[in-house]
Amino acid sequence: MADRIADIWGARTPHGADSPWPVRVDQYLAEGVPEGEVQWVPSACVLCSNGCGMDIAVHSGQIVGVRGRASDRVSHGRLGPKGLFGWQANNSPDRLTEPLVRRDGELRPASWDEAMGLVVERSRQVLDEHGPLAMGFYNSGQLFLEDYYTLSLLVRAGIGTPHLDGNTRLCTATADFALKETFGTDGDPGSLRDFDLCDTIFAVGHNIAETQTVLWARILDRLHGPDRPRLVVVDPRRTAVAREADVHLPIRNGTNLALLNGIQHELIANDRVDRAFVDAHTVGFDQLAAIVADYPPERVAEICGVPAEDIRAAARILGSADRLVSTCLQGVYQSHQATASACQVNNINLLRGMIGEPGRTVFQMNGQPTAQNTRETGANGDMTALRNWQNPDHVADLARIWNVDPLQIPTWAPPTHVMQIFRHAETGSIRFLWIVGTNPAVSLPELHRIRSILAQENLFVVVSDAFLNETGHLADVVLPAAVWGEKTGTFTNHDRTVHLSVKAVDPPGQARPDMDIFLDYATRMELKDKDGAPLIPWRTPEECFEAFKRVTAGRPCDYSGLSYEKLRGSPGIQWPCNENAPEGTERLYADHQFNTDTDYCEDYGHDLATGAAHERNDHAALRTNGRAILKSTHYLPPHEAPSEEFPLLYTTGRTVYHWHTRTKSRRAPQLNAAAPEMWVELAAGDAERLGVREGDLVRVESARGAIEARAHVSGVREGVVFAPFHYGYWDLPDGGATDGDPTENGATGDGPGGNGRRRAANELTVTEWDPVSHQPLFKVAAVRVEKVADGGGVPSPAPTTTTARPVSGDAPGTSGGDGVRETVEEAREETR
Ligand SMILES: Nc1nc2c(c(=O)[nH]1)N[C@H]1C(S)=C(S)[C@@H](COP(=O)(O)OP(=O)(O)OC[C@H]3O[C@@H](n4cnc5c(=O)[nH]c(N)nc54)[C@H](O)[C@@H]3O)O[C@H]1N2
Ligand SMILES: Nc1nc2c(c(=O)[nH]1)N[C@H]1C(S)=C(S)[C@@H](COP(=O)(O)OP(=O)(O)OC[C@H]3O[C@@H](n4cnc5c(=O)[nH]c(N)nc54)[C@H](O)[C@@H]3O)O[C@H]1N2
Ligand code: SF4
Ligand SMILES: [Mo]
């Protein structure tokens, strides 16, 4: 039995590029469960975008464990710590089991009829008095495709408001936009198998080891195998990924674009460009070359704070790669110039002519398990099935399928991004806000502002969730949602692999699937199509999936060849899947024809510097003719640079053991025990200057607020402070105990009603966003740090297994995941 809290990635099964990734089946069952009596229900993990295929163990009507599916194309049987232990949250006694309605200032139990009656009454009132622009909907990257598609149709064609967005705006909006800018439409072109086949990996702002642990296990098996790929890592922290790198560039946060321009400078200056490919399959080279000419390594070294020689070394590795896989994630996306930077990662692969072929691709990674579906269904700012909201033919086509007047679908203005939705709520123009499967009171920037918006008298807030989280505490109505394992539906990971997750158990109490709640709302609102029939014609997830197949037919994300039957327990099938590709499609753009045709593309593109949206004519003038677009622009410094008052750079992110605002992971005992409490990371030099030792209590302050936490002296870059964003705030407006309740964490002893100490990373972050993708900036701000109290030499509660490995080295190791069985099997022939 393995301790998979201590050993995050499990046993190595090394292999070379010429052999398939071996199978290792990871299984965790609750203690005492009679294995022979367990029923296995096919599903996939929903605790990150890797989407590992897994089976759910059911006994006596309860989920009692999980195991990886050996045949799964994504995981080959493996699961990471969250996958192995996270399911326990489903069984938590804290689950919401009945609707709650605010009466006399307090949330009180109510019947579904009462709660939905109130939601509908307020919707009608707001619509009558203020029109559809006063209605807002903010959803998730963690529901199922069927939930999103129902919501998308309901809001776009039924309510008719442009104010619909997903928390994917905080997460993968930049991935989405970078793919659209370069390749014409959303959808990562590559296959996870490309990691098995490549000879070089370029990871930018992506802590794969902690955030996609099974993918990292896959990469480790190559790094520790016979023909080790080379690895270049860009991250201000010495992550477990960086520790494996051939070249690690610990740049100042906020300087990605300068670095990426510099690397392209080197590729061009040293003639490492595949000119034949670039000429035949791209547009925009001359402009790119002119811009990056201004970024010689010495200048870049100064901006980024890394040696020029290391930049050259990185460029040499990328420039001599034969099979290059590049990836980026939040270190790129949650910054200013996010889309601009992400596009440069696309450019590097294009300059090298490495796309659409085995071992040659770029991953604009997702984070949340079902973020891809939020985008495909249009439950974020996109138009359903990667249509272009600026293209009247696309709108007309969608209106025809939905049987509504095209004018009913709001396309007169760009879809509203969530930061703007909250701004409208702040000014009072949005009066009704339904928040589904996300916890903005912890996950949006500048929390004191978000709390005050949600608490506003003239804003009616509805929250659908499985738990009463910080946001629920500020709601007028709370609806109990069924989650993964308790409903049937599909979702799609970052290499376009679709899985079916089959309902394994009943939801607790009166909790209901989100799709059912939306259908109930649509019925009560009497939403109709243009012939007076119910707007949403389906009643079951499978009927919804069939409808989604029709709306995607002929679009890049073509689901028309899929079915629940085909997907049940399958290895996972990658879209497009249709008549021509009945088993799915492993790689997009294998013919080097990109989706950039003006009539077909999802977006006419933007000016990367200003975010100005191009129009049809601008796009047509590029004469792309199926070629990819090399977009480029100059580096600009972040607005909030360190100053005398706030001399340090601030950045935030994740630890392997927690999922976001911890509504699930803190209810899995092994995960919670591994990272029970907030900490902040300081570099050794900074700590010394500040007179701070490991475990001391420090105060971190920005222009917007302050937090207090134990200091952890780690391998973060000098001048940079890192905070995990998982921990909610301490003192609640109503003094109640919530997900942010510190009393159970114990360690420092304050609780609600205590000294009001705040600990949430987002108290400090800025209200600002990338001009193209509108993704907020969680990775750049300026702060100061001071010591508040001596820790008495007791180490901080940071886990010691990963990035947060202490520099002093004598802290006890994080452990406590005993009972996991790992079964290594012989390598199987590849399922693709
Ligand atoms: N354990 C765990 N796994 C998760 C999640 C989770 O909550 N917990 N969430 C999932 C989701 S939704 C997402 S979006 C992904 C996120 O996955 P990642 O993007 O890998 O995670 P982060 O920790 O947010 O940020 C990645 C790295 O960016 C670095 N960084 C910070 N600033 C900069 C910068 O300016 N430039 C560069 N190059 N790097 C910088 C940070 O040091 C950090 O190591 O993880 C997914 N997987
Ligand atoms: N400072 C800082 N802030 C960040 C980030 C960062 O790196 N730094 N990362 C950003 C990113 S990438 C992300 S993705 C966001 C995540 O931020 P959130 O989305 O706010 O985080 P979660 O805790 O995952 O919230 C999801 C909620 O949905 C509920 N839920 C789960 N399943 C279901 C379901 O099936 N139905 C319903 N109705 N509810 C469900 C959960 O109980 C939980 O309350 O945070 C963003 N905020
Ligand atoms: S890598 Fe992601 S999808 Fe796979 S088991 Fe871990 S959390 Fe789940
Ligand atoms: Mo995310």
Tab-separated table of N, CA and C in Angstrom, residues 524-615:
chain	number	residue	atom	x	y	z
A	524	ARG	N	-41.028	27.393	-15.211
A	524	ARG	CA	-41.750	28.375	-14.392
A	524	ARG	C	-41.736	29.760	-15.039
A	525	MET	N	-40.664	30.066	-15.759
A	525	MET	CA	-40.589	31.370	-16.444
A	525	MET	C	-41.360	31.351	-17.763
A	526	GLU	N	-41.867	30.162	-18.115
A	526	GLU	CA	-42.632	29.990	-19.362
A	526	GLU	C	-41.843	30.474	-20.577
A	527	LEU	N	-40.572	30.068	-20.646
A	527	LEU	CA	-39.738	30.466	-21.783
A	527	LEU	C	-40.133	29.634	-23.002
A	528	LYS	N	-40.361	30.319	-24.103
A	528	LYS	CA	-40.881	29.651	-25.310
A	528	LYS	C	-40.002	29.933	-26.522
A	529	ASP	N	-40.066	29.037	-27.513
A	529	ASP	CA	-39.412	29.334	-28.786
A	529	ASP	C	-40.360	30.177	-29.636
A	530	LYS	N	-40.011	30.403	-30.914
A	530	LYS	CA	-40.823	31.379	-31.652
A	530	LYS	C	-42.172	30.810	-32.081
A	531	ASP	N	-42.352	29.494	-31.951
A	531	ASP	CA	-43.665	28.900	-32.245
A	531	ASP	C	-44.489	28.628	-30.990
A	532	GLY	N	-44.000	29.111	-29.873
A	532	GLY	CA	-44.768	28.938	-28.641
A	532	GLY	C	-44.546	27.610	-27.935
A	533	ALA	N	-43.626	26.797	-28.461
A	533	ALA	CA	-43.283	25.536	-27.777
A	533	ALA	C	-42.255	25.838	-26.684
A	534	PRO	N	-42.118	24.939	-25.696
A	534	PRO	CA	-41.107	25.195	-24.660
A	534	PRO	C	-39.737	25.437	-25.294
A	535	LEU	N	-39.045	26.485	-24.825
A	535	LEU	CA	-37.751	26.853	-25.410
A	535	LEU	C	-36.756	25.689	-25.323
A	536	ILE	N	-36.752	25.014	-24.174
A	536	ILE	CA	-35.792	23.916	-23.986
A	536	ILE	C	-36.549	22.598	-24.127
A	537	PRO	N	-36.319	21.897	-25.238
A	537	PRO	CA	-37.163	20.742	-25.519
A	537	PRO	C	-36.754	19.457	-24.796
A	538	TRP	N	-35.612	19.427	-24.128
A	538	TRP	CA	-35.176	18.169	-23.535
A	538	TRP	C	-35.535	18.066	-22.057
A	539	ARG	N	-35.542	16.812	-21.590
A	539	ARG	CA	-35.844	16.559	-20.180
A	539	ARG	C	-34.743	15.768	-19.485
A	540	THR	N	-33.961	14.991	-20.245
A	540	THR	CA	-32.914	14.155	-19.628
A	540	THR	C	-31.545	14.596	-20.162
A	541	PRO	N	-30.474	14.254	-19.420
A	541	PRO	CA	-29.136	14.602	-19.905
A	541	PRO	C	-28.868	14.021	-21.296
A	542	GLU	N	-29.319	12.804	-21.531
A	542	GLU	CA	-29.024	12.198	-22.828
A	542	GLU	C	-29.725	12.953	-23.961
A	543	GLU	N	-30.973	13.375	-23.711
A	543	GLU	CA	-31.666	14.182	-24.734
A	543	GLU	C	-30.925	15.497	-24.977
A	544	CYS	N	-30.409	16.067	-23.915
A	544	CYS	CA	-29.648	17.308	-24.054
A	544	CYS	C	-28.388	17.062	-24.879
A	545	PHE	N	-27.712	15.969	-24.583
A	545	PHE	CA	-26.494	15.624	-25.334
A	545	PHE	C	-26.801	15.445	-26.821
A	546	GLU	N	-27.925	14.795	-27.105
A	546	GLU	CA	-28.322	14.609	-28.513
A	546	GLU	C	-28.549	15.970	-29.181
A	547	ALA	N	-29.153	16.895	-28.444
A	547	ALA	CA	-29.369	18.239	-28.997
A	547	ALA	C	-28.032	18.946	-29.219
A	548	PHE	N	-27.121	18.750	-28.283
A	548	PHE	CA	-25.809	19.391	-28.433
A	548	PHE	C	-25.072	18.827	-29.656
A	549	LYS	N	-25.226	17.527	-29.903
A	549	LYS	CA	-24.622	16.930	-31.098
A	549	LYS	C	-25.082	17.677	-32.347
A	550	ARG	N	-26.373	17.994	-32.385
A	550	ARG	CA	-26.904	18.679	-33.580
A	550	ARG	C	-26.329	20.086	-33.725
A	551	VAL	N	-26.173	20.770	-32.607
A	551	VAL	CA	-25.707	22.162	-32.701
A	551	VAL	C	-24.205	22.224	-33.012
A	552	THR	N	-23.482	21.110	-32.801
A	552	THR	CA	-22.038	21.105	-33.084
A	552	THR	C	-21.698	20.531	-34.460
A	553	ALA	N	-22.665	19.898	-35.104
A	553	ALA	CA	-22.370	19.248	-36.389
A	553	ALA	C	-21.804	20.259	-37.380
A	554	GLY	N	-20.689	19.941	-37.954
A	554	GLY	CA	-20.073	20.839	-38.931
A	554	GLY	C	-19.183	21.906	-38.326
A	555	ARG	N	-19.207	22.031	-37.004
A	555	ARG	CA	-18.297	22.973	-36.340
A	555	ARG	C	-17.046	22.202	-35.897
A	556	PRO	N	-15.963	22.913	-35.502
A	556	PRO	CA	-14.726	22.199	-35.133
A	556	PRO	C	-14.945	21.205	-33.988
A	557	CYS	N	-15.747	21.595	-32.993
A	557	CYS	CA	-15.995	20.681	-31.867
A	557	CYS	C	-17.197	19.799	-32.224
A	558	ASP	N	-17.041	18.999	-33.233
A	558	ASP	CA	-18.151	18.192	-33.742
A	558	ASP	C	-18.346	16.957	-32.855
A	559	TYR	N	-19.490	16.902	-32.166
A	559	TYR	CA	-19.809	15.767	-31.281
A	559	TYR	C	-20.750	14.773	-31.975
A	560	SER	N	-21.067	15.019	-33.257
A	560	SER	CA	-22.193	14.286	-33.849
A	560	SER	C	-21.977	12.778	-33.920
A	561	GLY	N	-20.721	12.332	-33.889
A	561	GLY	CA	-20.481	10.888	-33.943
A	561	GLY	C	-20.412	10.221	-32.584
A	562	LEU	N	-20.665	10.980	-31.528
A	562	LEU	CA	-20.598	10.411	-30.175
A	562	LEU	C	-21.995	10.020	-29.697
A	563	SER	N	-22.056	9.154	-28.697
A	563	SER	CA	-23.327	8.854	-28.037
A	563	SER	C	-22.995	8.393	-26.624
A	564	TYR	N	-23.997	8.432	-25.753
A	564	TYR	CA	-23.775	7.943	-24.388
A	564	TYR	C	-23.302	6.496	-24.428
A	565	GLU	N	-23.905	5.729	-25.344
A	565	GLU	CA	-23.556	4.317	-25.395
A	565	GLU	C	-22.087	4.123	-25.760
A	566	LYS	N	-21.660	4.897	-26.764
A	566	LYS	CA	-20.272	4.793	-27.221
A	566	LYS	C	-19.290	5.244	-26.131
A	567	LEU	N	-19.715	6.206	-25.332
A	567	LEU	CA	-18.813	6.793	-24.345
A	567	LEU	C	-18.732	5.999	-23.041
A	568	ARG	N	-19.781	5.240	-22.731
A	568	ARG	CA	-19.857	4.558	-21.433
A	568	ARG	C	-18.643	3.645	-21.214
A	569	GLY	N	-17.823	3.981	-20.233
A	569	GLY	CA	-16.661	3.157	-19.909
A	569	GLY	C	-15.586	3.133	-20.983
A	570	SER	N	-15.688	4.020	-21.957
A	570	SER	CA	-14.723	4.014	-23.062
A	570	SER	C	-13.390	4.613	-22.599
A	571	PRO	N	-12.328	4.456	-23.408
A	571	PRO	CA	-11.036	5.071	-23.060
A	571	PRO	C	-11.092	6.585	-23.122
A	572	GLY	N	-12.234	7.128	-23.558
A	572	GLY	CA	-12.343	8.555	-23.817
A	572	GLY	C	-12.172	8.771	-25.315
A	573	ILE	N	-13.012	9.645	-25.892
A	573	ILE	CA	-12.985	9.867	-27.336
A	573	ILE	C	-12.794	11.359	-27.593
A	574	GLN	N	-11.861	11.690	-28.489
A	574	GLN	CA	-11.533	13.100	-28.740
A	574	GLN	C	-12.364	13.680	-29.876
A	575	TRP	N	-12.935	14.880	-29.644
A	575	TRP	CA	-13.602	15.541	-30.757
A	575	TRP	C	-12.589	16.122	-31.710
A	576	PRO	N	-12.909	16.383	-32.958
A	576	PRO	CA	-14.180	16.098	-33.604
A	576	PRO	C	-14.390	14.602	-33.818
A	577	CYS	N	-15.635	14.178	-33.574
A	577	CYS	CA	-16.023	12.794	-33.790
A	577	CYS	C	-17.289	12.847	-34.631
A	578	ASN	N	-17.194	12.373	-35.849
A	578	ASN	CA	-18.343	12.446	-36.758
A	578	ASN	C	-18.260	11.305	-37.771
A	579	GLU	N	-19.039	11.405	-38.822
A	579	GLU	CA	-19.054	10.347	-39.829
A	579	GLU	C	-17.664	10.067	-40.394
A	580	ASN	N	-16.925	11.136	-40.621
A	580	ASN	CA	-15.583	10.970	-41.199
A	580	ASN	C	-14.575	10.451	-40.187
A	581	ALA	N	-14.831	10.698	-38.919
A	581	ALA	CA	-13.894	10.291	-37.866
A	581	ALA	C	-14.690	9.651	-36.738
A	582	PRO	N	-15.221	8.456	-36.966
A	582	PRO	CA	-16.128	7.857	-35.977
A	582	PRO	C	-15.447	7.516	-34.650
A	583	GLU	N	-14.128	7.350	-34.653
A	583	GLU	CA	-13.415	7.060	-33.401
A	583	GLU	C	-12.785	8.317	-32.815
A	584	GLY	N	-13.137	9.469	-33.365
A	584	GLY	CA	-12.567	10.719	-32.870
A	584	GLY	C	-11.298	11.087	-33.631
A	585	THR	N	-10.678	12.198	-33.184
A	585	THR	CA	-9.536	12.745	-33.920
A	585	THR	C	-8.424	13.035	-32.935
A	586	GLU	N	-7.285	12.388	-33.116
A	586	GLU	CA	-6.232	12.566	-32.117
A	586	GLU	C	-5.611	13.958	-32.186
A	587	ARG	N	-5.341	14.452	-33.405
A	587	ARG	CA	-4.696	15.769	-33.529
A	587	ARG	C	-5.433	16.637	-34.528
A	588	LEU	N	-5.587	17.918	-34.172
A	588	LEU	CA	-6.119	18.873	-35.135
A	588	LEU	C	-4.980	19.343	-36.036
A	589	TYR	N	-5.335	19.853	-37.182
A	589	TYR	CA	-4.402	20.531	-38.083
A	589	TYR	C	-3.277	19.624	-38.582
A	590	ALA	N	-3.560	18.320	-38.683
A	590	ALA	CA	-2.550	17.398	-39.201
A	590	ALA	C	-2.184	17.772	-40.642
A	591	ASP	N	-3.127	18.399	-41.349
A	591	ASP	CA	-2.850	18.830	-42.731
A	591	ASP	C	-2.337	20.269	-42.800
A	592	HIS	N	-2.120	20.863	-41.613
A	592	HIS	CA	-1.636	22.245	-41.543
A	592	HIS	C	-2.597	23.254	-42.179
A	593	GLN	N	-3.849	22.861	-42.256
A	593	GLN	CA	-4.919	23.787	-42.629
A	593	GLN	C	-5.592	24.218	-41.328
A	594	PHE	N	-5.510	25.489	-41.016
A	594	PHE	CA	-6.046	25.970	-39.743
A	594	PHE	C	-7.453	26.538	-39.934
A	595	ASN	N	-8.144	26.776	-38.805
A	595	ASN	CA	-9.548	27.211	-38.883
A	595	ASN	C	-9.675	28.725	-39.024
A	596	THR	N	-8.791	29.312	-39.792
A	596	THR	CA	-8.730	30.774	-39.856
A	596	THR	C	-9.501	31.365	-41.032
A	597	ASP	N	-10.237	30.545	-41.761
A	597	ASP	CA	-11.073	31.086	-42.822
A	597	ASP	C	-12.049	32.113	-42.212
A	598	THR	N	-12.186	33.248	-42.852
A	598	THR	CA	-12.987	34.332	-42.263
A	598	THR	C	-14.435	33.911	-41.997
A	599	ASP	N	-14.983	33.089	-42.886
A	599	ASP	CA	-16.378	32.666	-42.688
A	599	ASP	C	-16.519	31.581	-41.620
A	600	TYR	N	-15.433	30.909	-41.308
A	600	TYR	CA	-15.498	29.756	-40.416
A	600	TYR	C	-14.982	30.082	-39.009
A	601	CYS	N	-14.076	31.056	-38.901
A	601	CYS	CA	-13.367	31.276	-37.638
A	601	CYS	C	-14.328	31.719	-36.533
A	602	GLU	N	-13.858	31.562	-35.304
A	602	GLU	CA	-14.695	31.864	-34.138
A	602	GLU	C	-14.561	33.324	-33.719
A	603	ASP	N	-13.528	33.980	-34.216
A	603	ASP	CA	-13.236	35.332	-33.734
A	603	ASP	C	-12.411	36.036	-34.810
A	604	TYR	N	-12.696	37.315	-35.047
A	604	TYR	CA	-11.929	38.054	-36.048
A	604	TYR	C	-10.606	38.575	-35.487
A	605	GLY	N	-10.343	38.304	-34.222
A	605	GLY	CA	-9.053	38.669	-33.650
A	605	GLY	C	-9.054	40.049	-33.012
A	606	HIS	N	-7.948	40.318	-32.329
A	606	HIS	CA	-7.824	41.563	-31.567
A	606	HIS	C	-6.442	42.160	-31.755
A	607	ASP	N	-6.345	43.435	-31.477
A	607	ASP	CA	-5.044	44.049	-31.300
A	607	ASP	C	-4.549	43.613	-29.926
A	608	LEU	N	-3.402	42.939	-29.893
A	608	LEU	CA	-2.965	42.342	-28.627
A	608	LEU	C	-2.607	43.387	-27.575
A	609	ALA	N	-2.196	44.552	-28.008
A	609	ALA	CA	-1.778	45.569	-27.034
A	609	ALA	C	-2.982	46.251	-26.387
A	610	THR	N	-3.978	46.576	-27.174
A	610	THR	CA	-5.097	47.359	-26.634
A	610	THR	C	-6.346	46.528	-26.400
A	611	GLY	N	-6.439	45.373	-27.048
A	611	GLY	CA	-7.643	44.565	-26.946
A	611	GLY	C	-8.714	44.981	-27.944
A	612	ALA	N	-8.431	45.970	-28.780
A	612	ALA	CA	-9.429	46.408	-29.768
A	612	ALA	C	-9.838	45.226	-30.639
A	613	ALA	N	-11.145	45.015	-30.762
A	613	ALA	CA	-11.628	43.866	-31.534
A	613	ALA	C	-11.605	44.193	-33.018
A	614	HIS	N	-11.030	43.315	-33.812
A	614	HIS	CA	-11.047	43.494	-35.255
A	614	HIS	C	-12.433	43.172	-35.801
A	615	GLU	N	-12.716	43.725	-36.958
A	615	GLU	CA	-13.979	43.436	-37.631
A	615	GLU	C	-13.712	42.493	-38.788
